PDB file of C-alpha atoms and ligand atoms in Angstrom:
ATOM      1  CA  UNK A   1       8.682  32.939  32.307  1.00 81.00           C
ATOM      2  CA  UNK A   2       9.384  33.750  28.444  1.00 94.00           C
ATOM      3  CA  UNK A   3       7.278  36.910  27.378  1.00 97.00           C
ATOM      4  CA  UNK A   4       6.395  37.445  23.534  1.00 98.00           C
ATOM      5  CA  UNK A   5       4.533  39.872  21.523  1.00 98.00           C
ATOM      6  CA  UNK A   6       3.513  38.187  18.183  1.00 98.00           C
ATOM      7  CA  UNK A   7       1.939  40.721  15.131  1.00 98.00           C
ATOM      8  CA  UNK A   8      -0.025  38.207  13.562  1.00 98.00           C
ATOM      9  CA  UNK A   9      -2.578  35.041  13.137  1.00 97.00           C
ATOM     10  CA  UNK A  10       0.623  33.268  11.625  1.00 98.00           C
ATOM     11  CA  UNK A  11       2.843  34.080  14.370  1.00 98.00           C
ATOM     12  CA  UNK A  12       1.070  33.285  17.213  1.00 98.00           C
ATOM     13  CA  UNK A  13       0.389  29.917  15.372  1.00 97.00           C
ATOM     14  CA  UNK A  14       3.644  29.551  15.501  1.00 98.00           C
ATOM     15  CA  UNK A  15       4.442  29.785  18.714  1.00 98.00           C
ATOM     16  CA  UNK A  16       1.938  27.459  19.535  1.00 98.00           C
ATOM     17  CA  UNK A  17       3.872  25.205  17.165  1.00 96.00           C
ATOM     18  CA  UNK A  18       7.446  25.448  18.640  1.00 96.00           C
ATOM     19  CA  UNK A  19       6.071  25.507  22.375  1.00 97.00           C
ATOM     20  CA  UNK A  20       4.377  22.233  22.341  1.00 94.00           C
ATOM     21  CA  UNK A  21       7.694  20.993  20.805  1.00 91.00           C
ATOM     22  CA  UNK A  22       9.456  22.230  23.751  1.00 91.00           C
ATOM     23  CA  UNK A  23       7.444  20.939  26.480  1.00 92.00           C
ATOM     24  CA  UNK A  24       6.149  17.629  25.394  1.00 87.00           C
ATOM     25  CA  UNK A  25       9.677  16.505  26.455  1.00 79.00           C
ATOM     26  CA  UNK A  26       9.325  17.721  29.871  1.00 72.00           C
ATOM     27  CA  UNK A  27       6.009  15.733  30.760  1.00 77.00           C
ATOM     28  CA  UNK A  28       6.210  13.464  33.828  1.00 73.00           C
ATOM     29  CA  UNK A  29       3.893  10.473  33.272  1.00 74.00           C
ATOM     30  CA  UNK A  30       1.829  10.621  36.672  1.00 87.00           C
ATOM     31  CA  UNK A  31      -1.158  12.825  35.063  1.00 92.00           C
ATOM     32  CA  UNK A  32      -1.860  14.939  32.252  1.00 95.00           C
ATOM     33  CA  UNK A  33       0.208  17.611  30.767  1.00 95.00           C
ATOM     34  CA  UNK A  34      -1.807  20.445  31.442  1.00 97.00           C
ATOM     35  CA  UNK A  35      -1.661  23.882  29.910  1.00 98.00           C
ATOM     36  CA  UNK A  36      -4.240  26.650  30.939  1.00 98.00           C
ATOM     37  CA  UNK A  37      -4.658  28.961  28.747  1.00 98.00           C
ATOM     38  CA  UNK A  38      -6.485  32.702  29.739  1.00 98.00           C
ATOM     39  CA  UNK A  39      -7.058  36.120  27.414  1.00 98.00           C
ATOM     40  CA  UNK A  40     -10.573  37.477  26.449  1.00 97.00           C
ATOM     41  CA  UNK A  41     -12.161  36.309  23.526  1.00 95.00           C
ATOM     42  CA  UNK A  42     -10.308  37.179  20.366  1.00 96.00           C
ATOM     43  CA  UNK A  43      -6.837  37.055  22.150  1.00 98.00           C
ATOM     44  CA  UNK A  44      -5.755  34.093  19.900  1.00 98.00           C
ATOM     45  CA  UNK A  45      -6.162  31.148  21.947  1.00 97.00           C
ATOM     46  CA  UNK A  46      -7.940  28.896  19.950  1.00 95.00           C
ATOM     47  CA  UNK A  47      -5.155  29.979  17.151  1.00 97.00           C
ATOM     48  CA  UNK A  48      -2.191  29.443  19.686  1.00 98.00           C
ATOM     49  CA  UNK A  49      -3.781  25.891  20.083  1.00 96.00           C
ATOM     50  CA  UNK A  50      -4.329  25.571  15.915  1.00 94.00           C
ATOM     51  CA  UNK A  51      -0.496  26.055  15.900  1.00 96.00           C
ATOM     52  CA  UNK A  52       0.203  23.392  18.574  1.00 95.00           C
ATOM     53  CA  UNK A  53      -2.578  20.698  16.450  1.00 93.00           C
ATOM     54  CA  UNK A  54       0.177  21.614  13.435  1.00 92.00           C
ATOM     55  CA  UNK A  55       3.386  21.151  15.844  1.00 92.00           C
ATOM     56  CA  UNK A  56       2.090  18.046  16.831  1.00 91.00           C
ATOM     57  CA  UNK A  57       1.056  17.178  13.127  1.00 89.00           C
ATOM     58  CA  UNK A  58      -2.271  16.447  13.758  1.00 89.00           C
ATOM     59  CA  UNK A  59      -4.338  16.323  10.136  1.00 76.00           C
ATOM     60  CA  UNK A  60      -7.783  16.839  11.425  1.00 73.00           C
ATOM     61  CA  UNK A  61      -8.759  20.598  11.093  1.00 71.00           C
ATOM     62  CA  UNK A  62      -9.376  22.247  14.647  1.00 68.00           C
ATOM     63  CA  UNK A  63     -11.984  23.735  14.570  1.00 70.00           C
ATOM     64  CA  UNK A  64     -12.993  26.213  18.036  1.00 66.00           C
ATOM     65  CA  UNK A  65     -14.601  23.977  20.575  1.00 60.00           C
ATOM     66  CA  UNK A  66     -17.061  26.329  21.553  1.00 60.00           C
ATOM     67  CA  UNK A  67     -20.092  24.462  21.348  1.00 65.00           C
ATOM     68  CA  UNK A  68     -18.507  21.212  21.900  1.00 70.00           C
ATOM     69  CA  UNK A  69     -16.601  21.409  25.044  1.00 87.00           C
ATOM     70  CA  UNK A  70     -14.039  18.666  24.560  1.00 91.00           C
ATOM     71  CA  UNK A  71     -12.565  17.505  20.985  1.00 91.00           C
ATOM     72  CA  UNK A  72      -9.970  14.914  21.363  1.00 92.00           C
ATOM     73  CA  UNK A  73      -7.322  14.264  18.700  1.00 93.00           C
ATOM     74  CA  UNK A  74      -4.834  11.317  18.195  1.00 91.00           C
ATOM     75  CA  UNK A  75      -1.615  12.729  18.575  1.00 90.00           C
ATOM     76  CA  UNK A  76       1.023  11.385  15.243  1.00 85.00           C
ATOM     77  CA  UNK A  77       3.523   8.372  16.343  1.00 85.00           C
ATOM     78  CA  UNK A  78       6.114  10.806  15.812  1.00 84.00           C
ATOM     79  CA  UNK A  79       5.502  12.466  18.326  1.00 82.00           C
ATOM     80  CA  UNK A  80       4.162   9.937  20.654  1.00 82.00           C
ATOM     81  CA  UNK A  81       7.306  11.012  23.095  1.00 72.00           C
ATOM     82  CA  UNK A  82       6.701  10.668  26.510  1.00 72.00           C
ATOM     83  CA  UNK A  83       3.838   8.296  25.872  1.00 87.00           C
ATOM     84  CA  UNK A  84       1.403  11.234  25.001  1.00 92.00           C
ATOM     85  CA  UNK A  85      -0.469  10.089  22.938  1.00 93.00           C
ATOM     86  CA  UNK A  86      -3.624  12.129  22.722  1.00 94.00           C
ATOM     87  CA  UNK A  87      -4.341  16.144  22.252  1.00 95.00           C
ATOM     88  CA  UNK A  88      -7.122  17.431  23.877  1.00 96.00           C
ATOM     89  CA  UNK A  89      -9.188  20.938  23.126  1.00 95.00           C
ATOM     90  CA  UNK A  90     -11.080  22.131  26.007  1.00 94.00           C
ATOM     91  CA  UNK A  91     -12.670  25.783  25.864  1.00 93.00           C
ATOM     92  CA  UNK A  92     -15.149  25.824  28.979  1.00 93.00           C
ATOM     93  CA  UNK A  93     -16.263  29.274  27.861  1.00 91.00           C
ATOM     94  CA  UNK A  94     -19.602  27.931  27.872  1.00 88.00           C
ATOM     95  CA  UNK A  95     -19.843  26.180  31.072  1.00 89.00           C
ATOM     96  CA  UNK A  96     -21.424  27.389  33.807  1.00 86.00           C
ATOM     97  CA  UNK A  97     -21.228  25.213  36.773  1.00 86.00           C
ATOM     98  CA  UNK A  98     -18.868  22.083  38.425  1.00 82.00           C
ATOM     99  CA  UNK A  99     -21.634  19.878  37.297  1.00 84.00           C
ATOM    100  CA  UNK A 100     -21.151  20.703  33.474  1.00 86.00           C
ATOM    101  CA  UNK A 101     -16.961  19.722  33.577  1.00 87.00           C
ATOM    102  CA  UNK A 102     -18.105  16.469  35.230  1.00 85.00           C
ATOM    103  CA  UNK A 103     -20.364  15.858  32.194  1.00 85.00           C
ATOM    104  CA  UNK A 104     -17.720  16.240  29.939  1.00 86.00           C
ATOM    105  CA  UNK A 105     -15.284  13.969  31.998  1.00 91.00           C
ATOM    106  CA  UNK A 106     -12.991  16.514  32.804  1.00 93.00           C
ATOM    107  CA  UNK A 107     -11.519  15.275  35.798  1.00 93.00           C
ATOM    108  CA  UNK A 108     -10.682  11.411  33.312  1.00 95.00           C
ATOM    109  CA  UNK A 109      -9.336  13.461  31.256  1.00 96.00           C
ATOM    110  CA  UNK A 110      -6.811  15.512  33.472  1.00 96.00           C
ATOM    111  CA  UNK A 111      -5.380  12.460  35.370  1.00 95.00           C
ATOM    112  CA  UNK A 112      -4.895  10.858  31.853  1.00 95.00           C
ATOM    113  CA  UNK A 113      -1.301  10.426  31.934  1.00 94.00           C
ATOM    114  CA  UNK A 114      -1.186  10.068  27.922  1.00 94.00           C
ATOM    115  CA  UNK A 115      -2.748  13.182  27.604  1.00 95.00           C
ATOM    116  CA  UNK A 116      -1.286  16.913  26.399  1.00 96.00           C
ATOM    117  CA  UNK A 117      -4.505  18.562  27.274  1.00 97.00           C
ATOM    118  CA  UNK A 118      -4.732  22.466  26.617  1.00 97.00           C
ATOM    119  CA  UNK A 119      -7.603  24.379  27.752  1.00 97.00           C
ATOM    120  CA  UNK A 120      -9.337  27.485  27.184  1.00 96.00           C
ATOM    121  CA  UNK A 121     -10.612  29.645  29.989  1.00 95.00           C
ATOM    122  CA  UNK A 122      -9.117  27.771  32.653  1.00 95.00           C
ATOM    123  CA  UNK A 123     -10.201  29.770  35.382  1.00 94.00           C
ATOM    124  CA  UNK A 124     -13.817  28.413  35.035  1.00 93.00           C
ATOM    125  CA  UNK A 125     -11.974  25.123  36.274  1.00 93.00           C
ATOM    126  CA  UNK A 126     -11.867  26.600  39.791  1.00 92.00           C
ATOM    127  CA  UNK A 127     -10.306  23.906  42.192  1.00 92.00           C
ATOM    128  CA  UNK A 128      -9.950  20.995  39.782  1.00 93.00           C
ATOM    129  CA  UNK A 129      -7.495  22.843  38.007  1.00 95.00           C
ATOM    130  CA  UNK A 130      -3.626  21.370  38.773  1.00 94.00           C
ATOM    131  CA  UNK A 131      -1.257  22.927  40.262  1.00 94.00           C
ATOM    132  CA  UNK A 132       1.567  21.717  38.245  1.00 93.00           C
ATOM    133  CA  UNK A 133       0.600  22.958  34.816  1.00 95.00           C
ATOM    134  CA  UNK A 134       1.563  25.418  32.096  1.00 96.00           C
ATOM    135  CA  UNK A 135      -0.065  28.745  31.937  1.00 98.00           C
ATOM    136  CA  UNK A 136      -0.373  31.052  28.837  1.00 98.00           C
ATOM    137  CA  UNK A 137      -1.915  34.651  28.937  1.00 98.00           C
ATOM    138  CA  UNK A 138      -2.698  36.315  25.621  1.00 98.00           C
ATOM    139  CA  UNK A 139      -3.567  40.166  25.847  1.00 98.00           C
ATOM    140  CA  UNK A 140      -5.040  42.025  22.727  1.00 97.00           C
ATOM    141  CA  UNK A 141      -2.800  45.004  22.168  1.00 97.00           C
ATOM    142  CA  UNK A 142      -3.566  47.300  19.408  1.00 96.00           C
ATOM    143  CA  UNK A 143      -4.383  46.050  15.932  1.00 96.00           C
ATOM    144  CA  UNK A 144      -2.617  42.656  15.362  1.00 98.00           C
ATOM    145  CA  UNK A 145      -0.393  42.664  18.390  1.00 98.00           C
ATOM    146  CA  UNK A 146      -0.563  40.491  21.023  1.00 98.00           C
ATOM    147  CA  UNK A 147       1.123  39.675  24.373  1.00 98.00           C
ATOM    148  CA  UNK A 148       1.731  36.088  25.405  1.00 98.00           C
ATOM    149  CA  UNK A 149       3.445  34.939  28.667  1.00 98.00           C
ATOM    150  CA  UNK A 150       4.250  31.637  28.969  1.00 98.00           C
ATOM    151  CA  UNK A 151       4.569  30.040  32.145  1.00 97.00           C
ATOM    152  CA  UNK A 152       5.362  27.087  33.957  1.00 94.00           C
ATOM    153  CA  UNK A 153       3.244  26.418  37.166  1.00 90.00           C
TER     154      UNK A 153
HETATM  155  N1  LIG B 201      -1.232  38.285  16.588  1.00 63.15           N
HETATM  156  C1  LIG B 201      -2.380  37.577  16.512  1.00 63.15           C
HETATM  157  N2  LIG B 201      -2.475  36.385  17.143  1.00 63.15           N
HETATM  158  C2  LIG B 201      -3.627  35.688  17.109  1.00 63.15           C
HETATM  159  N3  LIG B 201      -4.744  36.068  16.484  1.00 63.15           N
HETATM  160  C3  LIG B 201      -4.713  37.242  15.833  1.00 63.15           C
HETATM  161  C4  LIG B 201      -3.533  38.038  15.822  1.00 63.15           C
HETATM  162  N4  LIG B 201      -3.790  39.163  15.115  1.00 63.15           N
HETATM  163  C5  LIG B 201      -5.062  39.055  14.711  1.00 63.15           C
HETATM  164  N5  LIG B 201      -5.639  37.899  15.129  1.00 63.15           N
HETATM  165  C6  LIG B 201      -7.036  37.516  14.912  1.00 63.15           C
HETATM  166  O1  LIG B 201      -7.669  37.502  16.176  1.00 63.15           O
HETATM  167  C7  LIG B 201      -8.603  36.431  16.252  1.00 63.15           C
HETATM  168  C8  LIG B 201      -8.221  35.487  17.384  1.00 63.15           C
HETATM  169  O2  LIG B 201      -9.255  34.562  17.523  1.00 63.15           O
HETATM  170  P1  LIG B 201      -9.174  33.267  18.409  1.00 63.15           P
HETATM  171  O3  LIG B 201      -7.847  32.629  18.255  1.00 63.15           O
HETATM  172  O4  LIG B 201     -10.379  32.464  18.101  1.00 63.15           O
HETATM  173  O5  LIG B 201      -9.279  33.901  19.886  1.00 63.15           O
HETATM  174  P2  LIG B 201      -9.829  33.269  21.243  1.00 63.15           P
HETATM  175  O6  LIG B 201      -9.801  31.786  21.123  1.00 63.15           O
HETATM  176  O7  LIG B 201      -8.889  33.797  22.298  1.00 63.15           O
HETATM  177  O8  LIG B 201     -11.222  33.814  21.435  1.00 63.15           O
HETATM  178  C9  LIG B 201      -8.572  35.745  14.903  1.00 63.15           C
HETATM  179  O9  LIG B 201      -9.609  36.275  14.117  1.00 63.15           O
HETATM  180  C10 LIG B 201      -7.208  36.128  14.338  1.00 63.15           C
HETATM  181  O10 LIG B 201      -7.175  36.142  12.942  1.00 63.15           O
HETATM  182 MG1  LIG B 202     -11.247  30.323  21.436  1.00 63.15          MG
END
């Protein structure tokens, strides 16, 4: 497990950006590459994922998924390693039941094997989550600090 404390939005954007670099290589094609990612709101998440959109050079703006569970993004050829070869944005903050994550096709989605898919309050996923995944914690320390663990599953 790595362990970092980052002191700002730009920081923690980074991260985002050299981690996806890091573990994109490590993805065995049978499913998904999943990475759960868990910290109240305001911990950075959504940021930690805007950094991994810019690691993986995605143009599109991301935007927080609140209201729209799911935005999928086509990943850039140069980095279509490992035959990913979309990015998925899942925050299930707003879901409330099993029924909602199979109306957004979560369970498609997880078993696509061309898919980096990084989601935001995991936990709500309950049993459908995988076992083999990533996990990243985020905890709000004073001001502009923040912890992040990153851990893989
Ligand atoms: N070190 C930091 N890392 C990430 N965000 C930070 C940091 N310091 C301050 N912030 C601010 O905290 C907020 C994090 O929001 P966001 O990434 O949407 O959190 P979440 O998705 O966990 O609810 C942003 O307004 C961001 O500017
Ligand atoms: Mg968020």
């Amino acid at each position: 497990m790595e362990q970092v404390i980052t002191n700002s939005f730009d920081e923690t954007k980074k991260l985002g950006q050299e981690f996806v670099k890091k573990i994109l290589h490590a993805h065995d094609a049978n499913s998904a590459l999943v990475i759960a990612l868990y910290g109240d709101l305001g911990a950075g998440k959504t940021t930690f994922v805007q950094g991994v959109a810019q690691g993986l050079d995605i143009q599109q703006r991301i935007i927080s998924p609140t209201f729209i569970i799911v935005r999928k993004y086509d990943v850039s050829i140069k980095y279509q390693v490992s035959g990913i070869k979309y990015f998925y944005h899942i925050d299930l903050y707003r879901t409330e039941s099993e029924k909602d994550l199979e109306g957004v096709g979560i369970k498609e989605i997880l078993s696509d094997s061309e898919a980096v898919v990084f989601i935001e309050w995991a936990e709500k996923l309950g049993s459908l989550l995988p076992q083999k995944r990533w996990e990243v914690r985020l905890e709000h320390l004073e001001g502009d600090r923040r912890k992040i663990s990153l851990k893989n599953k």
